[in-house]
Amino acid sequence: MREVPPVEDLGEGLWSVPVPVPHNPVGFTYVYVLGTPGGPVLVDVGWDHDASWDALVSGLEQTGHRVDEVRGAVLTHFHADHSGLTGRLRAASDAWVAAHPADARVLRRQSERTDDQRAASVVEQMTRAGFPEEDVEAYRASPTVFRPPALPDLALDDGQRVDAPGLDLRAVWTPGHTPGHLCLRLAGRELLFTGDHVLPRITPHVGQFPLDSAEGDPLGDFLASQDRIGRLPGADHLLCLPSHESRFSGLPRRAREIVDHHEERLEGMTALLGQGPATLWELTSRLEWRRPWADMRPLARHMAASETAAHLRLLEERGRARREGPTDRPRWACVIPGTTPRI
């Protein structure tokens, strides 16, 4: 578990409050607190856990604020380590919660399903992806399901100004990590809150759900968003405040590094497909991962497969891969340049 750093004064009414994510290798999520005449505005809120809530409340006190004074919270995206405490925050204050409409739609769909329905959906995806029965049964025995937080009550579109009196804080839509991921630019201070879109060392997860979906192109969106964020006016001079790891500068260079990483991954997957058609599980299990495949739990393997699926989807968009075989157990094959794919 990573050591949780202290609350830090970043000057001019801006603070970073690290909120722990217990029993999770991510360690903590930075919640940023911006002081305004109408009460503090938060960027993200943190994980839904008693220890996380206590850290947020005590962190706010160290910034000179009470939790009931919070004016509002902007979610960079809907993932639980960023949005989990929205319900507790609402119960303790009159704070509004804003998110991009695309992420709000995801949360609304999730909220309409029961835990059993969400778990059954994962089982179905694993089966269609070609996961061996022992993996599917292991997941069935101890399913991990995403329980949506309280729904946001304000929509924040690309370029829209946040309700933060005295501050020009604007949304920059960067879809990919989630459909509605937002970065936030604070004018006048050359600051950019990057959420999980751009991190200084690691690359965020970009997955495709359902795993074999032929709709959407999350990785294509993500790479386009990296290009866009790297071309922001004055990008070279921005100080980036991410949700994890540490503050950094050199945004255009880091955005290019992230794109290059995924392009290398796409090339490696194309080479594997050149050895013959493969199910999603077969391809995922042959790739290199930070943790050895044999050591991954079923849910981690499912997440790895979703990342592989996103790469396959982009290869399909580029005409370099095609899916074939039965719809209940598709396989992917390499498309050789200059040939006509089979229908």
PDB file of C-alpha atoms in Angstrom, residues 17-318:
ATOM      1  CA  VAL A  17      -6.184  16.547   0.218  1.00  0.00           C
ATOM      2  CA  PRO A  18      -5.132  12.926  -0.371  1.00  0.00           C
ATOM      3  CA  VAL A  19      -8.042  10.592   0.340  1.00  0.00           C
ATOM      4  CA  PRO A  20      -7.021   6.948   0.904  1.00  0.00           C
ATOM      5  CA  VAL A  21      -8.422   4.056  -1.091  1.00  0.00           C
ATOM      6  CA  PRO A  22      -8.195   1.235   1.478  1.00  0.00           C
ATOM      7  CA  HIS A  23      -7.106  -2.230   0.371  1.00  0.00           C
ATOM      8  CA  ASN A  24      -6.351  -1.019  -3.133  1.00  0.00           C
ATOM      9  CA  PRO A  25      -2.935  -0.625  -4.791  1.00  0.00           C
ATOM     10  CA  VAL A  26      -3.896   2.830  -6.084  1.00  0.00           C
ATOM     11  CA  GLY A  27      -3.304   3.986  -2.498  1.00  0.00           C
ATOM     12  CA  PHE A  28      -5.077   7.339  -2.544  1.00  0.00           C
ATOM     13  CA  THR A  29      -6.806   9.912  -4.717  1.00  0.00           C
ATOM     14  CA  TYR A  30      -5.996  13.604  -4.570  1.00  0.00           C
ATOM     15  CA  VAL A  31      -9.055  15.724  -3.850  1.00  0.00           C
ATOM     16  CA  TYR A  32      -8.310  19.351  -4.681  1.00  0.00           C
ATOM     17  CA  VAL A  33      -9.951  22.082  -2.619  1.00  0.00           C
ATOM     18  CA  LEU A  34     -10.421  25.538  -4.121  1.00  0.00           C
ATOM     19  CA  GLY A  35     -11.454  28.309  -1.775  1.00  0.00           C
ATOM     20  CA  THR A  36     -14.180  30.663  -3.032  1.00  0.00           C
ATOM     21  CA  PRO A  37     -16.271  33.379  -1.335  1.00  0.00           C
ATOM     22  CA  GLY A  38     -19.262  31.039  -1.463  1.00  0.00           C
ATOM     23  CA  GLY A  39     -17.486  28.073   0.084  1.00  0.00           C
ATOM     24  CA  PRO A  40     -14.923  25.558  -1.127  1.00  0.00           C
ATOM     25  CA  VAL A  41     -15.296  23.758  -4.431  1.00  0.00           C
ATOM     26  CA  LEU A  42     -13.815  20.271  -4.699  1.00  0.00           C
ATOM     27  CA  VAL A  43     -12.290  18.510  -7.675  1.00  0.00           C
ATOM     28  CA  ASP A  44     -13.372  14.886  -7.035  1.00  0.00           C
ATOM     29  CA  VAL A  45     -14.434  13.537  -3.636  1.00  0.00           C
ATOM     30  CA  GLY A  46     -12.751  10.151  -3.099  1.00  0.00           C
ATOM     31  CA  TRP A  47     -13.587   6.538  -2.314  1.00  0.00           C
ATOM     32  CA  ASP A  48     -16.678   5.517  -0.307  1.00  0.00           C
ATOM     33  CA  HIS A  49     -15.183   4.158   2.924  1.00  0.00           C
ATOM     34  CA  ASP A  50     -15.269   5.347   6.530  1.00  0.00           C
ATOM     35  CA  ALA A  51     -11.498   5.960   6.530  1.00  0.00           C
ATOM     36  CA  SER A  52     -11.766   7.870   3.270  1.00  0.00           C
ATOM     37  CA  TRP A  53     -14.607  10.045   4.571  1.00  0.00           C
ATOM     38  CA  ASP A  54     -12.694  10.782   7.779  1.00  0.00           C
ATOM     39  CA  ALA A  55      -9.648  11.802   5.721  1.00  0.00           C
ATOM     40  CA  LEU A  56     -11.743  14.142   3.568  1.00  0.00           C
ATOM     41  CA  VAL A  57     -13.430  15.779   6.573  1.00  0.00           C
ATOM     42  CA  SER A  58     -10.184  16.208   8.521  1.00  0.00           C
ATOM     43  CA  GLY A  59      -8.377  17.358   5.397  1.00  0.00           C
ATOM     44  CA  LEU A  60     -10.987  20.048   4.816  1.00  0.00           C
ATOM     45  CA  GLU A  61     -10.534  21.183   8.416  1.00  0.00           C
ATOM     46  CA  GLN A  62      -6.799  21.563   7.784  1.00  0.00           C
ATOM     47  CA  THR A  63      -7.613  23.852   4.860  1.00  0.00           C
ATOM     48  CA  GLY A  64      -9.740  26.031   7.160  1.00  0.00           C
ATOM     49  CA  HIS A  65     -13.127  24.712   5.994  1.00  0.00           C
ATOM     50  CA  ARG A  66     -15.896  22.537   7.362  1.00  0.00           C
ATOM     51  CA  VAL A  67     -17.503  19.854   5.237  1.00  0.00           C
ATOM     52  CA  ASP A  68     -20.918  21.522   5.587  1.00  0.00           C
ATOM     53  CA  GLU A  69     -19.455  24.637   3.929  1.00  0.00           C
ATOM     54  CA  VAL A  70     -18.615  22.844   0.661  1.00  0.00           C
ATOM     55  CA  ARG A  71     -20.269  24.682  -2.213  1.00  0.00           C
ATOM     56  CA  GLY A  72     -19.915  21.941  -4.809  1.00  0.00           C
ATOM     57  CA  ALA A  73     -17.804  19.160  -6.279  1.00  0.00           C
ATOM     58  CA  VAL A  74     -16.733  18.572  -9.868  1.00  0.00           C
ATOM     59  CA  LEU A  75     -16.120  14.934 -10.812  1.00  0.00           C
ATOM     60  CA  THR A  76     -13.314  14.412 -13.301  1.00  0.00           C
ATOM     61  CA  HIS A  77     -14.990  11.055 -13.987  1.00  0.00           C
ATOM     62  CA  PHE A  78     -17.356   8.523 -12.483  1.00  0.00           C
ATOM     63  CA  HIS A  79     -14.875   5.894 -11.207  1.00  0.00           C
ATOM     64  CA  ALA A  80     -15.428   5.012  -7.562  1.00  0.00           C
ATOM     65  CA  ASP A  81     -12.116   6.369  -6.255  1.00  0.00           C
ATOM     66  CA  HIS A  82     -13.184   9.786  -7.571  1.00  0.00           C
ATOM     67  CA  SER A  83     -16.951   9.802  -7.034  1.00  0.00           C
ATOM     68  CA  GLY A  84     -17.683   7.394  -4.192  1.00  0.00           C
ATOM     69  CA  LEU A  85     -18.251   9.966  -1.441  1.00  0.00           C
ATOM     70  CA  THR A  86     -20.821  12.064  -3.298  1.00  0.00           C
ATOM     71  CA  GLY A  87     -23.670  10.609  -1.248  1.00  0.00           C
ATOM     72  CA  ARG A  88     -22.001  11.362   2.091  1.00  0.00           C
ATOM     73  CA  LEU A  89     -21.021  14.836   0.913  1.00  0.00           C
ATOM     74  CA  ARG A  90     -24.615  15.582  -0.062  1.00  0.00           C
ATOM     75  CA  ALA A  91     -25.881  14.347   3.308  1.00  0.00           C
ATOM     76  CA  ALA A  92     -23.428  16.623   5.136  1.00  0.00           C
ATOM     77  CA  SER A  93     -23.859  19.753   3.015  1.00  0.00           C
ATOM     78  CA  ASP A  94     -25.926  21.448   0.327  1.00  0.00           C
ATOM     79  CA  ALA A  95     -23.159  20.852  -2.222  1.00  0.00           C
ATOM     80  CA  TRP A  96     -23.984  20.379  -5.891  1.00  0.00           C
ATOM     81  CA  VAL A  97     -22.175  17.630  -7.827  1.00  0.00           C
ATOM     82  CA  ALA A  98     -21.250  18.230 -11.466  1.00  0.00           C
ATOM     83  CA  ALA A  99     -20.067  15.780 -14.137  1.00  0.00           C
ATOM     84  CA  HIS A 100     -19.968  15.528 -17.901  1.00  0.00           C
ATOM     85  CA  PRO A 101     -23.308  14.277 -19.323  1.00  0.00           C
ATOM     86  CA  ALA A 102     -21.684  11.167 -20.828  1.00  0.00           C
ATOM     87  CA  ASP A 103     -20.506   9.951 -17.430  1.00  0.00           C
ATOM     88  CA  ALA A 104     -23.817  10.897 -15.832  1.00  0.00           C
ATOM     89  CA  ARG A 105     -25.553   8.627 -18.358  1.00  0.00           C
ATOM     90  CA  VAL A 106     -23.267   5.720 -17.415  1.00  0.00           C
ATOM     91  CA  LEU A 107     -24.040   6.192 -13.736  1.00  0.00           C
ATOM     92  CA  ARG A 108     -27.759   6.407 -14.440  1.00  0.00           C
ATOM     93  CA  ARG A 109     -27.692   3.116 -16.372  1.00  0.00           C
ATOM     94  CA  GLN A 110     -25.677   1.461 -13.606  1.00  0.00           C
ATOM     95  CA  SER A 111     -28.061   2.708 -10.927  1.00  0.00           C
ATOM     96  CA  GLU A 112     -30.983   1.056 -12.713  1.00  0.00           C
ATOM     97  CA  ARG A 113     -29.432  -2.411 -12.350  1.00  0.00           C
ATOM     98  CA  THR A 114     -29.192  -4.620  -9.268  1.00  0.00           C
ATOM     99  CA  ASP A 115     -25.919  -6.028  -7.931  1.00  0.00           C
ATOM    100  CA  ASP A 116     -26.927  -9.452  -9.269  1.00  0.00           C
ATOM    101  CA  GLN A 117     -27.578  -8.015 -12.721  1.00  0.00           C
ATOM    102  CA  ARG A 118     -24.207  -6.260 -12.762  1.00  0.00           C
ATOM    103  CA  ALA A 119     -22.410  -9.433 -11.672  1.00  0.00           C
ATOM    104  CA  ALA A 120     -24.288 -11.498 -14.271  1.00  0.00           C
ATOM    105  CA  SER A 121     -23.199  -9.055 -16.966  1.00  0.00           C
ATOM    106  CA  VAL A 122     -19.540  -9.614 -16.091  1.00  0.00           C
ATOM    107  CA  VAL A 123     -20.024 -13.397 -16.186  1.00  0.00           C
ATOM    108  CA  GLU A 124     -21.650 -13.145 -19.620  1.00  0.00           C
ATOM    109  CA  GLN A 125     -18.812 -10.980 -20.918  1.00  0.00           C
ATOM    110  CA  MET A 126     -16.154 -13.366 -19.607  1.00  0.00           C
ATOM    111  CA  THR A 127     -17.919 -16.335 -21.208  1.00  0.00           C
ATOM    112  CA  ARG A 128     -18.228 -14.622 -24.604  1.00  0.00           C
ATOM    113  CA  ALA A 129     -14.583 -13.567 -24.402  1.00  0.00           C
ATOM    114  CA  GLY A 130     -13.533 -17.209 -24.117  1.00  0.00           C
ATOM    115  CA  PHE A 131     -12.455 -17.220 -20.469  1.00  0.00           C
ATOM    116  CA  PRO A 132     -11.929 -20.757 -19.139  1.00  0.00           C
ATOM    117  CA  GLU A 133     -14.687 -22.092 -16.907  1.00  0.00           C
ATOM    118  CA  GLU A 134     -12.460 -22.015 -13.801  1.00  0.00           C
ATOM    119  CA  ASP A 135     -12.042 -18.244 -14.161  1.00  0.00           C
ATOM    120  CA  VAL A 136     -15.762 -17.740 -14.647  1.00  0.00           C
ATOM    121  CA  GLU A 137     -16.581 -19.924 -11.641  1.00  0.00           C
ATOM    122  CA  ALA A 138     -14.002 -18.133  -9.491  1.00  0.00           C
ATOM    123  CA  TYR A 139     -15.661 -14.836 -10.309  1.00  0.00           C
ATOM    124  CA  ARG A 140     -19.126 -16.266  -9.620  1.00  0.00           C
ATOM    125  CA  ALA A 141     -17.924 -17.428  -6.202  1.00  0.00           C
ATOM    126  CA  SER A 142     -16.838 -13.940  -5.114  1.00  0.00           C
ATOM    127  CA  PRO A 143     -18.126 -11.308  -7.524  1.00  0.00           C
ATOM    128  CA  THR A 144     -16.903  -7.740  -7.241  1.00  0.00           C
ATOM    129  CA  VAL A 145     -19.508  -5.315  -8.472  1.00  0.00           C
ATOM    130  CA  PHE A 146     -19.482  -1.568  -8.983  1.00  0.00           C
ATOM    131  CA  ARG A 147     -22.104   0.170  -6.888  1.00  0.00           C
ATOM    132  CA  PRO A 148     -22.804   3.572  -8.398  1.00  0.00           C
ATOM    133  CA  PRO A 149     -22.468   6.669  -6.226  1.00  0.00           C
ATOM    134  CA  ALA A 150     -25.142   9.314  -5.913  1.00  0.00           C
ATOM    135  CA  LEU A 151     -26.004  10.729  -9.304  1.00  0.00           C
ATOM    136  CA  PRO A 152     -24.620  14.179 -10.217  1.00  0.00           C
ATOM    137  CA  ASP A 153     -27.183  16.960 -10.335  1.00  0.00           C
ATOM    138  CA  LEU A 154     -25.376  19.338 -12.695  1.00  0.00           C
ATOM    139  CA  ALA A 155     -24.119  18.755 -16.233  1.00  0.00           C
ATOM    140  CA  LEU A 156     -20.726  20.192 -17.115  1.00  0.00           C
ATOM    141  CA  ASP A 157     -20.047  20.306 -20.845  1.00  0.00           C
ATOM    142  CA  ASP A 158     -16.824  20.953 -22.714  1.00  0.00           C
ATOM    143  CA  GLY A 159     -15.659  24.533 -22.211  1.00  0.00           C
ATOM    144  CA  GLN A 160     -18.286  25.296 -19.571  1.00  0.00           C
ATOM    145  CA  ARG A 161     -17.313  27.392 -16.550  1.00  0.00           C
ATOM    146  CA  VAL A 162     -17.600  25.802 -13.112  1.00  0.00           C
ATOM    147  CA  ASP A 163     -19.752  27.530 -10.493  1.00  0.00           C
ATOM    148  CA  ALA A 164     -16.749  28.704  -8.456  1.00  0.00           C
ATOM    149  CA  PRO A 165     -17.099  32.435  -7.658  1.00  0.00           C
ATOM    150  CA  GLY A 166     -13.946  34.417  -8.308  1.00  0.00           C
ATOM    151  CA  LEU A 167     -12.320  31.649 -10.346  1.00  0.00           C
ATOM    152  CA  ASP A 168     -12.303  30.954 -14.070  1.00  0.00           C
ATOM    153  CA  LEU A 169     -12.302  27.158 -13.895  1.00  0.00           C
ATOM    154  CA  ARG A 170     -13.385  25.512 -17.145  1.00  0.00           C
ATOM    155  CA  ALA A 171     -14.025  21.956 -18.299  1.00  0.00           C
ATOM    156  CA  VAL A 172     -11.919  20.314 -20.993  1.00  0.00           C
ATOM    157  CA  TRP A 173     -13.653  17.161 -22.240  1.00  0.00           C
ATOM    158  CA  THR A 174     -11.136  14.322 -22.618  1.00  0.00           C
ATOM    159  CA  PRO A 175     -13.080  11.101 -23.305  1.00  0.00           C
ATOM    160  CA  GLY A 176     -11.361   7.732 -23.279  1.00  0.00           C
ATOM    161  CA  HIS A 177     -10.607   6.644 -19.721  1.00  0.00           C
ATOM    162  CA  THR A 178     -14.357   7.150 -19.295  1.00  0.00           C
ATOM    163  CA  PRO A 179     -16.820   8.553 -21.858  1.00  0.00           C
ATOM    164  CA  GLY A 180     -17.158  11.811 -19.935  1.00  0.00           C
ATOM    165  CA  HIS A 181     -13.733  12.302 -18.413  1.00  0.00           C
ATOM    166  CA  LEU A 182     -12.962  15.959 -17.719  1.00  0.00           C
ATOM    167  CA  CYS A 183      -9.775  17.896 -17.195  1.00  0.00           C
ATOM    168  CA  LEU A 184     -10.190  21.335 -15.635  1.00  0.00           C
ATOM    169  CA  ARG A 185      -8.181  24.421 -16.506  1.00  0.00           C
ATOM    170  CA  LEU A 186      -7.793  27.233 -13.978  1.00  0.00           C
ATOM    171  CA  ALA A 187      -7.173  30.423 -15.919  1.00  0.00           C
ATOM    172  CA  GLY A 188      -4.764  32.957 -14.486  1.00  0.00           C
ATOM    173  CA  ARG A 189      -2.699  30.374 -12.634  1.00  0.00           C
ATOM    174  CA  GLU A 190      -1.532  28.137 -15.508  1.00  0.00           C
ATOM    175  CA  LEU A 191      -2.950  25.073 -13.740  1.00  0.00           C
ATOM    176  CA  LEU A 192      -4.610  21.993 -15.228  1.00  0.00           C
ATOM    177  CA  PHE A 193      -6.356  19.343 -13.152  1.00  0.00           C
ATOM    178  CA  THR A 194      -5.785  16.245 -15.279  1.00  0.00           C
ATOM    179  CA  GLY A 195      -7.789  13.636 -13.349  1.00  0.00           C
ATOM    180  CA  ASP A 196      -6.663  10.241 -14.651  1.00  0.00           C
ATOM    181  CA  HIS A 197      -6.327  11.371 -18.269  1.00  0.00           C
ATOM    182  CA  VAL A 198      -2.648  12.314 -18.008  1.00  0.00           C
ATOM    183  CA  LEU A 199      -0.535  10.880 -15.193  1.00  0.00           C
ATOM    184  CA  PRO A 200       3.220  11.486 -14.863  1.00  0.00           C
ATOM    185  CA  ARG A 201       4.424   7.840 -14.917  1.00  0.00           C
ATOM    186  CA  ILE A 202       1.650   5.345 -15.539  1.00  0.00           C
ATOM    187  CA  THR A 203      -1.003   5.198 -18.253  1.00  0.00           C
ATOM    188  CA  PRO A 204      -4.653   4.933 -17.176  1.00  0.00           C
ATOM    189  CA  HIS A 205      -6.855   1.987 -17.992  1.00  0.00           C
ATOM    190  CA  VAL A 206      -8.851   2.352 -21.210  1.00  0.00           C
ATOM    191  CA  GLY A 207     -11.379  -0.440 -21.580  1.00  0.00           C
ATOM    192  CA  GLN A 208     -14.201  -1.564 -23.861  1.00  0.00           C
ATOM    193  CA  PHE A 209     -17.513  -2.642 -22.317  1.00  0.00           C
ATOM    194  CA  PRO A 210     -19.116  -4.970 -23.221  1.00  0.00           C
ATOM    195  CA  LEU A 211     -15.873  -6.707 -24.076  1.00  0.00           C
ATOM    196  CA  ASP A 212     -16.829  -7.669 -27.619  1.00  0.00           C
ATOM    197  CA  SER A 213     -18.782  -4.521 -28.457  1.00  0.00           C
ATOM    198  CA  ALA A 214     -18.573  -3.301 -32.044  1.00  0.00           C
ATOM    199  CA  GLU A 215     -19.798   0.126 -30.938  1.00  0.00           C
ATOM    200  CA  GLY A 216     -17.748   3.030 -29.716  1.00  0.00           C
ATOM    201  CA  ASP A 217     -13.989   3.437 -29.853  1.00  0.00           C
ATOM    202  CA  PRO A 218     -12.734   4.367 -26.370  1.00  0.00           C
ATOM    203  CA  LEU A 219      -9.040   4.024 -27.201  1.00  0.00           C
ATOM    204  CA  GLY A 220      -9.447   6.072 -30.371  1.00  0.00           C
ATOM    205  CA  ASP A 221     -11.212   8.715 -28.275  1.00  0.00           C
ATOM    206  CA  PHE A 222      -8.462   8.559 -25.663  1.00  0.00           C
ATOM    207  CA  LEU A 223      -5.638   9.040 -28.179  1.00  0.00           C
ATOM    208  CA  ALA A 224      -7.477  11.938 -29.802  1.00  0.00           C
ATOM    209  CA  SER A 225      -7.966  13.459 -26.331  1.00  0.00           C
ATOM    210  CA  GLN A 226      -4.243  13.136 -25.627  1.00  0.00           C
ATOM    211  CA  ASP A 227      -3.522  15.015 -28.821  1.00  0.00           C
ATOM    212  CA  ARG A 228      -6.034  17.694 -27.899  1.00  0.00           C
ATOM    213  CA  ILE A 229      -4.746  18.185 -24.356  1.00  0.00           C
ATOM    214  CA  GLY A 230      -1.178  18.404 -25.599  1.00  0.00           C
ATOM    215  CA  ARG A 231      -2.167  21.191 -27.982  1.00  0.00           C
ATOM    216  CA  LEU A 232      -3.916  23.416 -25.451  1.00  0.00           C
ATOM    217  CA  PRO A 233      -2.738  27.016 -25.706  1.00  0.00           C
ATOM    218  CA  GLY A 234       0.260  27.406 -23.417  1.00  0.00           C
ATOM    219  CA  ALA A 235       0.373  23.666 -22.692  1.00  0.00           C
ATOM    220  CA  ASP A 236       4.161  23.743 -22.268  1.00  0.00           C
ATOM    221  CA  HIS A 237       3.802  26.115 -19.317  1.00  0.00           C
ATOM    222  CA  LEU A 238       0.952  24.414 -17.476  1.00  0.00           C
ATOM    223  CA  LEU A 239       1.480  22.807 -14.091  1.00  0.00           C
ATOM    224  CA  CYS A 240      -0.518  19.587 -14.117  1.00  0.00           C
ATOM    225  CA  LEU A 241      -2.323  18.405 -10.988  1.00  0.00           C
ATOM    226  CA  PRO A 242      -3.271  14.741 -11.490  1.00  0.00           C
ATOM    227  CA  SER A 243      -5.469  12.598  -9.280  1.00  0.00           C
ATOM    228  CA  HIS A 244      -2.639  10.179  -8.504  1.00  0.00           C
ATOM    229  CA  GLU A 245       1.160  10.133  -8.259  1.00  0.00           C
ATOM    230  CA  SER A 246       2.591  13.698  -8.284  1.00  0.00           C
ATOM    231  CA  ARG A 247       2.378  17.102  -9.952  1.00  0.00           C
ATOM    232  CA  PHE A 248       4.264  17.508 -13.211  1.00  0.00           C
ATOM    233  CA  SER A 249       4.939  19.805 -16.142  1.00  0.00           C
ATOM    234  CA  GLY A 250       5.823  19.109 -19.776  1.00  0.00           C
ATOM    235  CA  LEU A 251       2.252  18.189 -20.740  1.00  0.00           C
ATOM    236  CA  PRO A 252       2.786  17.894 -24.541  1.00  0.00           C
ATOM    237  CA  ARG A 253       5.753  15.565 -24.065  1.00  0.00           C
ATOM    238  CA  ARG A 254       3.900  13.353 -21.580  1.00  0.00           C
ATOM    239  CA  ALA A 255       0.821  13.183 -23.822  1.00  0.00           C
ATOM    240  CA  ARG A 256       3.023  12.021 -26.717  1.00  0.00           C
ATOM    241  CA  GLU A 257       4.622   9.368 -24.506  1.00  0.00           C
ATOM    242  CA  ILE A 258       1.205   7.981 -23.626  1.00  0.00           C
ATOM    243  CA  VAL A 259       0.177   7.858 -27.292  1.00  0.00           C
ATOM    244  CA  ASP A 260       3.457   6.142 -28.207  1.00  0.00           C
ATOM    245  CA  HIS A 261       2.893   3.533 -25.489  1.00  0.00           C
ATOM    246  CA  HIS A 262      -0.485   2.579 -26.959  1.00  0.00           C
ATOM    247  CA  GLU A 263       0.812   2.565 -30.525  1.00  0.00           C
ATOM    248  CA  GLU A 264       3.499   0.085 -29.456  1.00  0.00           C
ATOM    249  CA  ARG A 265       0.825  -2.014 -27.799  1.00  0.00           C
ATOM    250  CA  LEU A 266      -1.237  -1.988 -30.983  1.00  0.00           C
ATOM    251  CA  GLU A 267       1.770  -3.145 -33.000  1.00  0.00           C
ATOM    252  CA  GLY A 268       2.431  -5.975 -30.573  1.00  0.00           C
ATOM    253  CA  MET A 269      -1.174  -7.135 -30.730  1.00  0.00           C
ATOM    254  CA  THR A 270      -1.123  -7.029 -34.532  1.00  0.00           C
ATOM    255  CA  ALA A 271       1.950  -9.261 -34.489  1.00  0.00           C
ATOM    256  CA  LEU A 272       0.220 -11.766 -32.208  1.00  0.00           C
ATOM    257  CA  LEU A 273      -2.866 -11.810 -34.420  1.00  0.00           C
ATOM    258  CA  GLY A 274      -0.550 -12.525 -37.343  1.00  0.00           C
ATOM    259  CA  GLN A 275       0.133 -15.904 -35.719  1.00  0.00           C
ATOM    260  CA  GLY A 276      -3.524 -16.844 -36.190  1.00  0.00           C
ATOM    261  CA  PRO A 277      -7.050 -15.899 -35.057  1.00  0.00           C
ATOM    262  CA  ALA A 278      -7.612 -15.713 -31.303  1.00  0.00           C
ATOM    263  CA  THR A 279     -10.395 -15.216 -28.804  1.00  0.00           C
ATOM    264  CA  LEU A 280     -10.196 -12.195 -26.568  1.00  0.00           C
ATOM    265  CA  TRP A 281      -9.012 -14.356 -23.679  1.00  0.00           C
ATOM    266  CA  GLU A 282      -6.362 -16.083 -25.795  1.00  0.00           C
ATOM    267  CA  LEU A 283      -4.947 -12.784 -26.983  1.00  0.00           C
ATOM    268  CA  THR A 284      -5.099 -11.127 -23.556  1.00  0.00           C
ATOM    269  CA  SER A 285      -3.355 -14.036 -21.845  1.00  0.00           C
ATOM    270  CA  ARG A 286      -0.448 -13.864 -24.337  1.00  0.00           C
ATOM    271  CA  LEU A 287       0.269 -10.177 -23.756  1.00  0.00           C
ATOM    272  CA  GLU A 288       2.701  -8.798 -21.198  1.00  0.00           C
ATOM    273  CA  TRP A 289       1.157  -7.129 -18.142  1.00  0.00           C
ATOM    274  CA  ARG A 290       2.564  -5.324 -15.115  1.00  0.00           C
ATOM    275  CA  ARG A 291       1.557  -8.332 -13.004  1.00  0.00           C
ATOM    276  CA  PRO A 292       2.134 -11.831 -14.453  1.00  0.00           C
ATOM    277  CA  TRP A 293      -1.024 -13.276 -15.964  1.00  0.00           C
ATOM    278  CA  ALA A 294      -0.822 -16.360 -13.724  1.00  0.00           C
ATOM    279  CA  ASP A 295      -0.941 -14.139 -10.624  1.00  0.00           C
ATOM    280  CA  MET A 296      -3.997 -12.128 -11.663  1.00  0.00           C
ATOM    281  CA  ARG A 297      -7.356 -12.668 -10.020  1.00  0.00           C
ATOM    282  CA  PRO A 298     -10.380 -13.203 -12.303  1.00  0.00           C
ATOM    283  CA  LEU A 299     -11.598  -9.604 -12.009  1.00  0.00           C
ATOM    284  CA  ALA A 300      -8.119  -8.275 -12.855  1.00  0.00           C
ATOM    285  CA  ARG A 301      -8.082 -10.576 -15.884  1.00  0.00           C
ATOM    286  CA  HIS A 302     -11.469  -9.200 -16.890  1.00  0.00           C
ATOM    287  CA  MET A 303     -10.071  -5.655 -16.694  1.00  0.00           C
ATOM    288  CA  ALA A 304      -7.052  -6.704 -18.757  1.00  0.00           C
ATOM    289  CA  ALA A 305      -9.385  -8.206 -21.346  1.00  0.00           C
ATOM    290  CA  SER A 306     -11.373  -4.960 -21.496  1.00  0.00           C
ATOM    291  CA  GLU A 307      -8.165  -3.069 -22.248  1.00  0.00           C
ATOM    292  CA  THR A 308      -7.262  -5.586 -24.944  1.00  0.00           C
ATOM    293  CA  ALA A 309     -10.772  -5.235 -26.378  1.00  0.00           C
ATOM    294  CA  ALA A 310     -10.358  -1.465 -26.639  1.00  0.00           C
ATOM    295  CA  HIS A 311      -7.155  -1.955 -28.610  1.00  0.00           C
ATOM    296  CA  LEU A 312      -8.842  -4.504 -30.872  1.00  0.00           C
ATOM    297  CA  ARG A 313     -11.684  -2.080 -31.484  1.00  0.00           C
ATOM    298  CA  LEU A 314      -9.235   0.565 -32.667  1.00  0.00           C
ATOM    299  CA  LEU A 315      -7.467  -1.991 -34.876  1.00  0.00           C
ATOM    300  CA  GLU A 316     -10.855  -2.774 -36.422  1.00  0.00           C
ATOM    301  CA  GLU A 317     -11.444   0.935 -37.012  1.00  0.00           C
ATOM    302  CA  ARG A 318      -8.063   1.145 -38.718  1.00  0.00           C
TER     303      ARG A 318
END
